[in-house]
Short mmCIF file of C-alpha atoms in Angstrom, two decimals:
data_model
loop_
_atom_site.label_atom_id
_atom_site.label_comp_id
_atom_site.label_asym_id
_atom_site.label_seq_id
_atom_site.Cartn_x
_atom_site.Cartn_y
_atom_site.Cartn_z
CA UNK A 15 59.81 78.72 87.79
CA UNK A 16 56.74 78.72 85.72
CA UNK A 17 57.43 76.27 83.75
CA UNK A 18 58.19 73.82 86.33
CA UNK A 19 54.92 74.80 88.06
CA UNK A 20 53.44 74.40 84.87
CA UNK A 21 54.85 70.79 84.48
CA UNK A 22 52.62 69.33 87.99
CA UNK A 23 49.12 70.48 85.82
CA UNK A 24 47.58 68.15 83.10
CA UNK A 25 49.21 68.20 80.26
CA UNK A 26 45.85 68.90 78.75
CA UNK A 27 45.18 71.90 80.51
CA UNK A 28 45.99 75.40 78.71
CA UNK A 29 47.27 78.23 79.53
CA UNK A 30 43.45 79.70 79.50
CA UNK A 31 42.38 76.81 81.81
CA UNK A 32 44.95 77.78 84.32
CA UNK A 33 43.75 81.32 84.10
CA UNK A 34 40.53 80.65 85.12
CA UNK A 35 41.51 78.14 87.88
CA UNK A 36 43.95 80.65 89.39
CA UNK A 37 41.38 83.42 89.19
CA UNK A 38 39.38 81.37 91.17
CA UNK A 39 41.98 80.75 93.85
CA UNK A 40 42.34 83.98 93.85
CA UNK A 41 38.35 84.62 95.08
CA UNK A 42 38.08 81.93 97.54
CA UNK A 43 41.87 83.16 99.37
CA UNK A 44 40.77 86.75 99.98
CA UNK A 45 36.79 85.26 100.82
CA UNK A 46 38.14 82.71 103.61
CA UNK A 47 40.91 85.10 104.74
CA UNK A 48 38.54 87.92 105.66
CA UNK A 49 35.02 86.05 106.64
CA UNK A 50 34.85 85.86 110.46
CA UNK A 51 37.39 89.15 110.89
CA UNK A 52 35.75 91.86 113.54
CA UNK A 53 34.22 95.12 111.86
CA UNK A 54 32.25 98.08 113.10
CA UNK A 55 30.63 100.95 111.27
CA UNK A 56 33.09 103.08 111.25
CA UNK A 57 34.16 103.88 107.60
CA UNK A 58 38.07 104.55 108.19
CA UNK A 59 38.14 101.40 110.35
CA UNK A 60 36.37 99.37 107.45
CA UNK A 61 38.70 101.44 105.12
CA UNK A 62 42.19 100.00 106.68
CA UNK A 63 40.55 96.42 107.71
CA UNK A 64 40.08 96.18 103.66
CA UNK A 65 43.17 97.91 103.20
CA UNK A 66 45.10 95.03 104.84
CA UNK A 67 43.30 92.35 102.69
CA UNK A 68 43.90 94.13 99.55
CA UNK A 69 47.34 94.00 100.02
CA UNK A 70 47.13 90.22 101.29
CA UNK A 71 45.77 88.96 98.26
CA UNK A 72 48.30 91.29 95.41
CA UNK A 73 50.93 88.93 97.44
CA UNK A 74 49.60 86.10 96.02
CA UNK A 75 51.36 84.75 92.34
CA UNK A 76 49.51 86.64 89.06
CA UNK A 77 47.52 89.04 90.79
CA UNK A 78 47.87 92.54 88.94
CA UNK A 79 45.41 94.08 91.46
CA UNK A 80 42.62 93.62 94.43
CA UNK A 81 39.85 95.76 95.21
CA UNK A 82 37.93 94.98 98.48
CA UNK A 83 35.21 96.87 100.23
CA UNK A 84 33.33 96.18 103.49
CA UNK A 85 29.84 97.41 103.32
CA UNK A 86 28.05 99.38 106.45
CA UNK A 87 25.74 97.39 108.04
CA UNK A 88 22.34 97.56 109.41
CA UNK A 89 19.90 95.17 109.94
CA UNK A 90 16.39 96.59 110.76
CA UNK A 91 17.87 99.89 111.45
CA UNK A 92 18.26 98.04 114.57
CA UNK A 93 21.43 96.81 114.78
CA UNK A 94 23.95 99.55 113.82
CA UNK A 95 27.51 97.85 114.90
CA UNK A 96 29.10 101.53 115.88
CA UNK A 97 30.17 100.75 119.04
CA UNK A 98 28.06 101.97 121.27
CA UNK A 99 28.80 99.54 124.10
CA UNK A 100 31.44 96.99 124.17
CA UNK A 101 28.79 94.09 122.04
CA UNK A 102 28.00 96.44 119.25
CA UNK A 103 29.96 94.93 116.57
CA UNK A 104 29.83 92.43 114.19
CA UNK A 105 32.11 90.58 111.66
CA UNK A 106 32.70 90.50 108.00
CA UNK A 107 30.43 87.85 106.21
CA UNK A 108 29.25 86.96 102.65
CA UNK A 109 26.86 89.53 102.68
CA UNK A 110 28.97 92.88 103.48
CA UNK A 111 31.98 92.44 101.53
CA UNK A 112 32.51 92.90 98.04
CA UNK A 113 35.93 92.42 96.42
CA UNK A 114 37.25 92.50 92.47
CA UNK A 115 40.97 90.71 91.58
CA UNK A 116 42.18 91.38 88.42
CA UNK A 117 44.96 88.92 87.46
CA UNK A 118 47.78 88.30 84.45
CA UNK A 119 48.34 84.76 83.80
CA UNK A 120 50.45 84.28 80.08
CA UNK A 121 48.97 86.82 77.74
CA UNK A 122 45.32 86.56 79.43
CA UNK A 123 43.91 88.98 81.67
CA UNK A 124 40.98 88.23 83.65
CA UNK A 125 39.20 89.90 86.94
CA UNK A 126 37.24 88.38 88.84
CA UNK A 127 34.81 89.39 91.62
CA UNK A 128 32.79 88.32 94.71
CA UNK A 129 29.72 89.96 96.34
CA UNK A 130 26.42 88.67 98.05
CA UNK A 131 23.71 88.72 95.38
CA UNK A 132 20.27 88.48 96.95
CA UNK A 133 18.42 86.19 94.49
CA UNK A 134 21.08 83.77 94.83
CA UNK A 135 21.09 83.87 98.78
CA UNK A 136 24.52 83.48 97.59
CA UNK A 137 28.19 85.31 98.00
CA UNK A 138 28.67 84.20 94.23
CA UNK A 139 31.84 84.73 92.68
CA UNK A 140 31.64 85.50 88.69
CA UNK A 141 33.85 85.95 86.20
CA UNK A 142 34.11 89.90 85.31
CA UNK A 143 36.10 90.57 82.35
CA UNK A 144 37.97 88.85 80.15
CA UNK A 145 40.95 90.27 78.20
CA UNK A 146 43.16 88.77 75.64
CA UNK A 147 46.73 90.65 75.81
CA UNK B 133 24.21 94.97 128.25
CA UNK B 134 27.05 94.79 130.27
CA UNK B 135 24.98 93.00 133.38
CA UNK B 136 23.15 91.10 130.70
CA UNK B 137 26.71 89.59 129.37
CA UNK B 138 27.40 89.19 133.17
CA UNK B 139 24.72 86.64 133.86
CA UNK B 140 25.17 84.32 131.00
CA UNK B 141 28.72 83.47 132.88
CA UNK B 142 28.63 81.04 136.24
CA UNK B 143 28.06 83.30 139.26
CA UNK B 144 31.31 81.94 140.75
CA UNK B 145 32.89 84.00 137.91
CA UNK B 146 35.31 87.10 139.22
CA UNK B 147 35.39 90.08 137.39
CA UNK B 148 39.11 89.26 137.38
CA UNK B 149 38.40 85.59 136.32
CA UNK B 150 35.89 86.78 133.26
CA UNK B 151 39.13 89.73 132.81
CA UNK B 152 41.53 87.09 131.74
CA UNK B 153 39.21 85.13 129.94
CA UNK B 154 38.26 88.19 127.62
CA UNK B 155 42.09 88.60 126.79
CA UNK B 156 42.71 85.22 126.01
CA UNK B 157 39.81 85.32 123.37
CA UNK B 158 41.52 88.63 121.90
CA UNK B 159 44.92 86.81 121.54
CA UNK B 160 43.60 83.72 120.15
CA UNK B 161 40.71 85.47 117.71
CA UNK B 162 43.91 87.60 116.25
CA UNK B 163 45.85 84.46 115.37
CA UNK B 164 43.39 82.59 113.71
CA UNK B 165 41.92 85.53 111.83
CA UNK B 166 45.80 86.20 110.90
CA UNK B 167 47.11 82.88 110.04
CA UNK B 168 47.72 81.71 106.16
CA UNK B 169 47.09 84.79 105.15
CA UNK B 170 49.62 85.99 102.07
CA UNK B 171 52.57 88.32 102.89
CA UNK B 172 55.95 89.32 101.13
CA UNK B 173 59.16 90.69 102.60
CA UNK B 174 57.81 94.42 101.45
CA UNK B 175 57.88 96.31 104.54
CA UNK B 176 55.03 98.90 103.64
CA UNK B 177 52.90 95.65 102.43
CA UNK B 178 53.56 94.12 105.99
CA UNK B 179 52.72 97.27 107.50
CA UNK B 180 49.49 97.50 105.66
CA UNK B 181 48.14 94.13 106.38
CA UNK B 182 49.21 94.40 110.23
CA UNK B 183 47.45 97.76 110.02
CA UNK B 184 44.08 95.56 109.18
CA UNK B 185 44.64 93.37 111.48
CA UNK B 186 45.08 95.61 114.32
CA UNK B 187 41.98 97.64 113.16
CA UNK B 188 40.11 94.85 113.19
CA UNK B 189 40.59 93.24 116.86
CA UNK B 190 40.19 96.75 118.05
CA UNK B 191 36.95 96.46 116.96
CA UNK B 192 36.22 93.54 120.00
CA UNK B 193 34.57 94.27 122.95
CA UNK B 194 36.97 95.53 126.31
CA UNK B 195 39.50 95.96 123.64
CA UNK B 196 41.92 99.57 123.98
CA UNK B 197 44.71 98.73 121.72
CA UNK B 198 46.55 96.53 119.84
CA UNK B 199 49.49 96.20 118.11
CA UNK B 200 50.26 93.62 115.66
CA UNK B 201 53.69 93.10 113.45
CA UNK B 202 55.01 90.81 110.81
CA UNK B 203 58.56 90.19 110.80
CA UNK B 204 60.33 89.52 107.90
CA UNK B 205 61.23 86.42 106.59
CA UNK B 206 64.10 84.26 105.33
CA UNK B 207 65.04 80.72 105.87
CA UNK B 208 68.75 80.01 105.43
CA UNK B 209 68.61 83.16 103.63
CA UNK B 210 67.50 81.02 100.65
CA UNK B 211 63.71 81.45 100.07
CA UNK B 212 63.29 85.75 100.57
CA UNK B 213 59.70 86.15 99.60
CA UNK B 214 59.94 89.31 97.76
CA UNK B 215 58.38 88.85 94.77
CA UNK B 216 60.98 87.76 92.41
CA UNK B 217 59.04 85.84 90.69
CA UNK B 218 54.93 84.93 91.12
CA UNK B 219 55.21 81.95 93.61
CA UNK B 220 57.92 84.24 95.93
CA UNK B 221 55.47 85.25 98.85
CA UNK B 222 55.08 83.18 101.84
CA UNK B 223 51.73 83.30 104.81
CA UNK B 224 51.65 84.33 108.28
CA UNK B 225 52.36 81.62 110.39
CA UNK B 226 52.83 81.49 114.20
CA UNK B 227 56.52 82.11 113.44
CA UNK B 228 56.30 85.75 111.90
CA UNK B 229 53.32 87.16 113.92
CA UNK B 230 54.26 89.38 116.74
CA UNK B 231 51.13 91.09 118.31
CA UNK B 232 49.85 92.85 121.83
CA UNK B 233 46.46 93.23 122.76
CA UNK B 234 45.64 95.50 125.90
CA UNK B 235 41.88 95.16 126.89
CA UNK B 236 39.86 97.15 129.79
CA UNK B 237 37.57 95.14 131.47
CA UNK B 238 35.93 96.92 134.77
CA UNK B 239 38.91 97.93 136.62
CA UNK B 240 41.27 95.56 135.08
CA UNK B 241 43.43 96.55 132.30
CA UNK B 242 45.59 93.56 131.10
CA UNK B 243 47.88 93.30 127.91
CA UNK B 244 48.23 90.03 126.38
CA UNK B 245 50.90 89.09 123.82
CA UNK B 246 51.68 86.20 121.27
CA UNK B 247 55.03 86.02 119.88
CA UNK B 248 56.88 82.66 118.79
CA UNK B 249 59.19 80.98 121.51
CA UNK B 250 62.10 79.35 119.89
CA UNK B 251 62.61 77.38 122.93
CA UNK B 252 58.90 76.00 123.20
CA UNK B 253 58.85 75.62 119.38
CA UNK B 254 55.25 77.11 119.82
CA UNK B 255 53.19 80.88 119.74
CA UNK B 256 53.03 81.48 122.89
CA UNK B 257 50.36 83.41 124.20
CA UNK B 258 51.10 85.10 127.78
CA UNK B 259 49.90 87.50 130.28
CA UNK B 260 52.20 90.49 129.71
CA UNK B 261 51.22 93.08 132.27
CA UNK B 262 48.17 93.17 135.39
CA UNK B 263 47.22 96.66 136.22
CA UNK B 264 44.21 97.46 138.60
CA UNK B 265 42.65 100.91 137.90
CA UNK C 53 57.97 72.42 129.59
CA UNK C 54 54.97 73.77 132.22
CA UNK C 55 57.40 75.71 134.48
CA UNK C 56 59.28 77.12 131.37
CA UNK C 57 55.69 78.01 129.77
CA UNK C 58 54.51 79.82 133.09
CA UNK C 59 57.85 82.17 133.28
CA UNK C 60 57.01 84.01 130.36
CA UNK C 61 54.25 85.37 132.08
CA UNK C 62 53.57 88.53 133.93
CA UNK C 63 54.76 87.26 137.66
CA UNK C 64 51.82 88.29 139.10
CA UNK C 65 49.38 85.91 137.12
CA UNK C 66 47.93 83.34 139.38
CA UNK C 67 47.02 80.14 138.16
CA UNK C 68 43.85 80.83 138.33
CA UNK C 69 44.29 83.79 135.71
CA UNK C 70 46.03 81.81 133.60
CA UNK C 71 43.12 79.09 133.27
CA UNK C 72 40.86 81.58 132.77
CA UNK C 73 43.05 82.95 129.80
CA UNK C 74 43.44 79.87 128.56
CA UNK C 75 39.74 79.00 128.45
CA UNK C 76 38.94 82.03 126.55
CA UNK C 77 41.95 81.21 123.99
CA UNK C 78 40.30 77.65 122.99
CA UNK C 79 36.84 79.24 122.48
CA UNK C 80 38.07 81.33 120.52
CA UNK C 81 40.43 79.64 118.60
CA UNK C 82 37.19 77.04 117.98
CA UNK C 83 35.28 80.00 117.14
CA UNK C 84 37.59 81.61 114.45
CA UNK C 85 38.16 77.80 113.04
CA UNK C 86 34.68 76.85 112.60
CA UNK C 87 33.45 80.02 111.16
CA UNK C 88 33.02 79.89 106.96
CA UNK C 89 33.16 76.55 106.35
CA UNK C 90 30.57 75.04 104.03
CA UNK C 91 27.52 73.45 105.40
CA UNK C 92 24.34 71.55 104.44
CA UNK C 93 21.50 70.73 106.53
CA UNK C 94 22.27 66.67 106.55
CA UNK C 95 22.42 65.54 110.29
CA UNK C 96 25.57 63.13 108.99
CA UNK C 97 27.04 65.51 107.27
CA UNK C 98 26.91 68.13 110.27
CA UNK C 99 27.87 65.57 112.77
CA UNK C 100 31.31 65.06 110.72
CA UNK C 101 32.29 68.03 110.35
CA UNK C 102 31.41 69.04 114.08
CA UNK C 103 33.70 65.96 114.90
CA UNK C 104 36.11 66.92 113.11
CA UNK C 105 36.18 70.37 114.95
CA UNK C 106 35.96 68.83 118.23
CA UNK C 107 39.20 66.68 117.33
CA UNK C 108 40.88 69.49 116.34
CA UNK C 109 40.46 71.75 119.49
CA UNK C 110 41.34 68.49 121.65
CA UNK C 111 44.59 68.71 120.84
CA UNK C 112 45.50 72.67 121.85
CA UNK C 113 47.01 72.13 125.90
CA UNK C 114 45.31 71.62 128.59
CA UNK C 115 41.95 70.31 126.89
CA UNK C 116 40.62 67.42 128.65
CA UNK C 117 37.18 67.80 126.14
CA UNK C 118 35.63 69.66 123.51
CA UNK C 119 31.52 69.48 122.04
CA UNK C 120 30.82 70.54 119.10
CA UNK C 121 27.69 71.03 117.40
CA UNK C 122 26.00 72.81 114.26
CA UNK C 123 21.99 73.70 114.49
CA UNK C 124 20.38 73.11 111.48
CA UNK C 125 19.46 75.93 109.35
CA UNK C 126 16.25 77.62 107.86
CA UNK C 127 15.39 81.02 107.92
CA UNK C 128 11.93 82.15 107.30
CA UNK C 129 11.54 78.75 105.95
CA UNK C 130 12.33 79.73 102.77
CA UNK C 131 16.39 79.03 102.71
CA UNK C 132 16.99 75.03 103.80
CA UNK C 133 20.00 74.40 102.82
CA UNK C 134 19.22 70.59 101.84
CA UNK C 135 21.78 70.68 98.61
CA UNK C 136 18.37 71.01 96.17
CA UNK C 137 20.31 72.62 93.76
CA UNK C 138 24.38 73.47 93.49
CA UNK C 139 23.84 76.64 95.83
CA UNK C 140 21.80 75.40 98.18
CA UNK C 141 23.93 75.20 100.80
CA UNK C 142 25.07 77.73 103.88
CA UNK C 143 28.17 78.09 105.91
CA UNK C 144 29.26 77.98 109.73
CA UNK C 145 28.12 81.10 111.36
CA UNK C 146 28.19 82.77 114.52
CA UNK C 147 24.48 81.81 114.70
CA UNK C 148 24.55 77.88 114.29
CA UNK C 149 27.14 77.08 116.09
CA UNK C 150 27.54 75.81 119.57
CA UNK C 151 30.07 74.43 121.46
CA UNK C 152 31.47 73.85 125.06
CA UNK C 153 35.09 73.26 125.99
CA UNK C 154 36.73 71.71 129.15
CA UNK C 155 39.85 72.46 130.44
CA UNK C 156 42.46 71.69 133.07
CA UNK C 157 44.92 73.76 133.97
CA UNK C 158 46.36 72.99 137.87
CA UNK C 159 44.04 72.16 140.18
CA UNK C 160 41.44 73.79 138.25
CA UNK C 161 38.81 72.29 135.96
CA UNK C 162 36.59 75.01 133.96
CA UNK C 163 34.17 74.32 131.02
CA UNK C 164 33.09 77.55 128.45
CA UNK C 165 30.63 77.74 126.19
CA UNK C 166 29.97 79.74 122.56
CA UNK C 167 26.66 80.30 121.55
CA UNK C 168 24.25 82.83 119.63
CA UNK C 169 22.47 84.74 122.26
CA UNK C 170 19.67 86.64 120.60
CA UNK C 171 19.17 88.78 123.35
CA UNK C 172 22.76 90.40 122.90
CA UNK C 173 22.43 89.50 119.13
CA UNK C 174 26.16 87.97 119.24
CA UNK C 175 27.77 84.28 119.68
CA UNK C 176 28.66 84.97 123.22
CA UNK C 177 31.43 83.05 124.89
CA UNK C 178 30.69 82.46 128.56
CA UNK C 179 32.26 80.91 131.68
CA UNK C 180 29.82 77.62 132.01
CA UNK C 181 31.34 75.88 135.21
CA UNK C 182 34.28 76.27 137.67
CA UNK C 183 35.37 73.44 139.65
CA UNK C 184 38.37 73.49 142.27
CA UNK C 185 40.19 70.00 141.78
CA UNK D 244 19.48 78.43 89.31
CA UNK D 245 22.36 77.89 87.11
CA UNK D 246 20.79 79.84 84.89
CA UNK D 247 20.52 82.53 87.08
CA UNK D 248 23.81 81.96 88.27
CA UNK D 249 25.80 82.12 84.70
CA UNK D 250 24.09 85.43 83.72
CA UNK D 251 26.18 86.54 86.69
CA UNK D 252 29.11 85.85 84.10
CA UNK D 253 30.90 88.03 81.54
CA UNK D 254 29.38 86.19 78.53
CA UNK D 255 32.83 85.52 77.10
CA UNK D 256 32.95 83.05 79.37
CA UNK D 257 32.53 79.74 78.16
CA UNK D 258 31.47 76.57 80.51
CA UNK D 259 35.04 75.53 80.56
CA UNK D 260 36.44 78.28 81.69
CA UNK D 261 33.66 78.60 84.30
CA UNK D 262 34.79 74.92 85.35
CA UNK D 263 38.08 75.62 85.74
CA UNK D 264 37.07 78.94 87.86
CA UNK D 265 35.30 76.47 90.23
CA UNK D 266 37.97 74.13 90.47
CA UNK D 267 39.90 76.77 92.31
CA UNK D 268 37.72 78.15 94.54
CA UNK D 269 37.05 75.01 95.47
CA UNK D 270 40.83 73.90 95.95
CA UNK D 271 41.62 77.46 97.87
CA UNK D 272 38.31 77.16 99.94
CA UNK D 273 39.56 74.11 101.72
CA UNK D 274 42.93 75.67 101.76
CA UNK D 275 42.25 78.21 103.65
CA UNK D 276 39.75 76.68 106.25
CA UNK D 277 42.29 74.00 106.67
CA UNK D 278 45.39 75.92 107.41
CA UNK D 279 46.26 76.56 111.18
CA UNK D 280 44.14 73.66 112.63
CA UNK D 281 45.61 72.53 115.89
CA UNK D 282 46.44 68.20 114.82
CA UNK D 283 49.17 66.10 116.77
CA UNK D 284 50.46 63.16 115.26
CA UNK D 285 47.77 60.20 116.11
CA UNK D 286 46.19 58.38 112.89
CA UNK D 287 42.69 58.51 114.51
CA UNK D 288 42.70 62.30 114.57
CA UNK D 289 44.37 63.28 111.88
CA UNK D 290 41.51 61.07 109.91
CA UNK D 291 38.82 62.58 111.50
CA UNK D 292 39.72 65.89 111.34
CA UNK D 293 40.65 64.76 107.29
CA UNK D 294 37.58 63.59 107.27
CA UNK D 295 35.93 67.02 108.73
CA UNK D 296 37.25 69.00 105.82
CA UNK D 297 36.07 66.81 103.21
CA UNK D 298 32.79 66.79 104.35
CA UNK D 299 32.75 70.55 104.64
CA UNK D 300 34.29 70.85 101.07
CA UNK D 301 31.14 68.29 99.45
CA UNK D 302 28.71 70.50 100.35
CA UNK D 303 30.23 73.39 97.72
CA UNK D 304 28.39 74.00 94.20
CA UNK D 305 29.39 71.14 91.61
CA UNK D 306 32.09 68.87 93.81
CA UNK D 307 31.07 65.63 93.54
CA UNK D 308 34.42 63.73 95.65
CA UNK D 309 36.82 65.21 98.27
CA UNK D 310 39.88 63.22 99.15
CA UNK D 311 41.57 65.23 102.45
CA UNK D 312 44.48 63.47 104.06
CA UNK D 313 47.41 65.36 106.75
CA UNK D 314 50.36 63.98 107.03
CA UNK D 315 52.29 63.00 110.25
CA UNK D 316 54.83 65.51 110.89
CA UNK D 317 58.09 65.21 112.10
CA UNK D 318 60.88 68.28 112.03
CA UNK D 319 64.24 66.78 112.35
CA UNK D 320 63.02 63.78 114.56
CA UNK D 321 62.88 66.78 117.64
CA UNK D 322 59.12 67.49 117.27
CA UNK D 323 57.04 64.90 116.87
CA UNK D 324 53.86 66.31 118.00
CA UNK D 325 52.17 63.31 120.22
CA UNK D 326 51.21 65.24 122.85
CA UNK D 327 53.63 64.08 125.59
CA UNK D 328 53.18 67.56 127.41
CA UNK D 329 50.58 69.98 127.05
CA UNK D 330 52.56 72.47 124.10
CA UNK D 331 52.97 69.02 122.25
CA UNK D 332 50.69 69.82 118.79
CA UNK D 333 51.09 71.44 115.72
CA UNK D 334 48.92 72.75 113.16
CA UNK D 335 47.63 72.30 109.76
CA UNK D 336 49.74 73.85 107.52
CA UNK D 337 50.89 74.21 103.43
CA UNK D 338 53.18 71.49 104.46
CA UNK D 339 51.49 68.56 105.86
CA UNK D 340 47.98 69.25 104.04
CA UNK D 341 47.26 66.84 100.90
CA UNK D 342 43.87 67.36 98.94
CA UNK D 343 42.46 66.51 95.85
CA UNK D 344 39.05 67.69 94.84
CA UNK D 345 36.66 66.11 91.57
CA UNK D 346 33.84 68.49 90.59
CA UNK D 347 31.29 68.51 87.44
CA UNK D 348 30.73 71.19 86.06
CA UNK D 349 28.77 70.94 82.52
CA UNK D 350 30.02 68.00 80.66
CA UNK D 351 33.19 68.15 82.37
CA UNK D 352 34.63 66.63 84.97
CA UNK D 353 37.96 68.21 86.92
CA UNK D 354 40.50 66.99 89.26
CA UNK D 355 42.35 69.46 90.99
CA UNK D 356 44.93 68.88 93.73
CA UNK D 357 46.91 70.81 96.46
CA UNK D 358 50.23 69.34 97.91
CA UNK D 359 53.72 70.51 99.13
CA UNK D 360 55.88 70.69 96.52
CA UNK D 361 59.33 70.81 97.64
CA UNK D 362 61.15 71.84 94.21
CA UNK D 363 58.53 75.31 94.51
CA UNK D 364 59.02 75.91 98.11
CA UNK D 365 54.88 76.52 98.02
CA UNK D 366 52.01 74.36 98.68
CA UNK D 367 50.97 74.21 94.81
CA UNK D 368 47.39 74.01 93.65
CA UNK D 369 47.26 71.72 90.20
CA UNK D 370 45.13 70.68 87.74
CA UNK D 371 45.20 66.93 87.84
CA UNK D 372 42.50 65.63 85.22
CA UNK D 373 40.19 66.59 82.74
CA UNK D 374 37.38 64.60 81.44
CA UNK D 375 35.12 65.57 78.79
CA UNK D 376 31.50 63.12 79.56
#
């Protein structure tokens, strides 16, 4: 089965390009999957909502492992999201969830992660740790 | 904030009308939020990401409960998504997602359900059950 | 296909229920759509991939029209999203989106509405306009 | 910024591998924004809801070109999704979803592709092209 998958790639592509492309899959999946999904500041509730994606994304082909955490939120101390009347929630976005995959692709392991980092205004995904096998 | 929600509807709006309406944003939030995310035929692994999903649209407003469930899969009991090898894992699609959502809203409580009808070849979202408080 | 749609709901749903519920399912089915996808603050580019939304929700039943439309972005002036450099851009959010949705269902025609309400601090989805056919 | 944005990096990383990284995000971005998108089968929508996507996908980090095209769908000539009653639609899914996606990353340029593959049961993200400038 892996060859043949291998076969539809660029014959120029190695086995360490197709690491890093998968590992990037990887990200993106889990970050569209969860974005937009209904949270409130309730750690257990955040615990199981991450729960769920975790074990989403070790479905997917290569992955060894997925970490996600949803971070509590406030916003001015004024917005708490704990339920306090039926409104008071909010949803998971680039800038409260932080997730590491650590995947196995030939004899290359790689992990990968995604969080919001404030001088980039940006949810940027990087490139963790690379480990030959 | 409940009377503040209130007037941002048309005043012809029922309690009952606005009711209905709330539970057919639950139902439909659910699927999307569900849908194309990755799943295998492991039954705690189904359990875990219906878990998040359920923990999640109990976090919307009016909602009381909800229940959500992934059936497992197999198509002419040839493709059986359990992870034989890395491309064996299928998605939640409108044909494996079973879910209920019951919602309060004043003294309405309503449960909603989405379940795919062979015979409409669709997800069909319905009005399962009208009680008045 | 109506008739056999309608008997899989509670018996004591009125039509007028069901439109209701059906209202709030395209809102929020636009809602869950829209939300993370990639943005830049180019009125073409915006228009396009509102259209392509609207297009999209037109075809769920019982939608006779859907508008669509993304605000452009700054915040504090400082972020503006204009593609300056390879992370300059934003995504669809609760809070720059808006969009209205007509439907008929029987003898009743009813437009809703999503958008960011900063006085509830939430993309509220409201009940716009109810009109007996 | 790219600066900035590499130090993010383990600094094993080398500006191919970061390529290839983007190339998948970018592939399983549009994936997964795609995927459960109500379509029926008319040309003029399908295109502008293809055209939606790609516009969405352009305004990522590095893509220079996004080609988005869904297929007309027909299941055993029984469905065929024109919307001759109200249930009559279908959705965006690993099946009828064709991309391709060119981004520059560094001196290289990348093609990356998802399609159905039939042989791999699985809607398979490749590597198409690489081109050293």
């Amino acid at each position: 089965m892996d060859r043949k998958a291998h076969s539809y790639h660029d014959s120029h592509a190695t086995d360490r390009d197709i690491a890093f492309f998968e590992l990037g899959i990887k990200l993106a999946a889990l970050f569209h999957i969860a974005i937009g999904s209904p949270i409130q500041n309730n750690t257990e509730v955040l615990n199981q909502i991450a729960l769920g994606l975790k074990k989403s994304i070790e479905c997917q082909p290569f992955v060894k492992k997925a970490d996600v955490s949803i971070n509590l939120f406030s916003e001015n101390g004024e917005y708490i999201f704990t339920k306090q009347h039926p409104y008071d929630y909010t949803t998971i976005t680039g800038k409260n969830l932080q997730a590491e995959v650590e995947i196995q692709y030939k004899n290359l392991n790689l992990v990968g992660a995604v969080k919001w980092i404030p001088e980039l205004n940006y949810p940027f995904m990087s490139i963790k740790k690379i480990t030959q096998l």
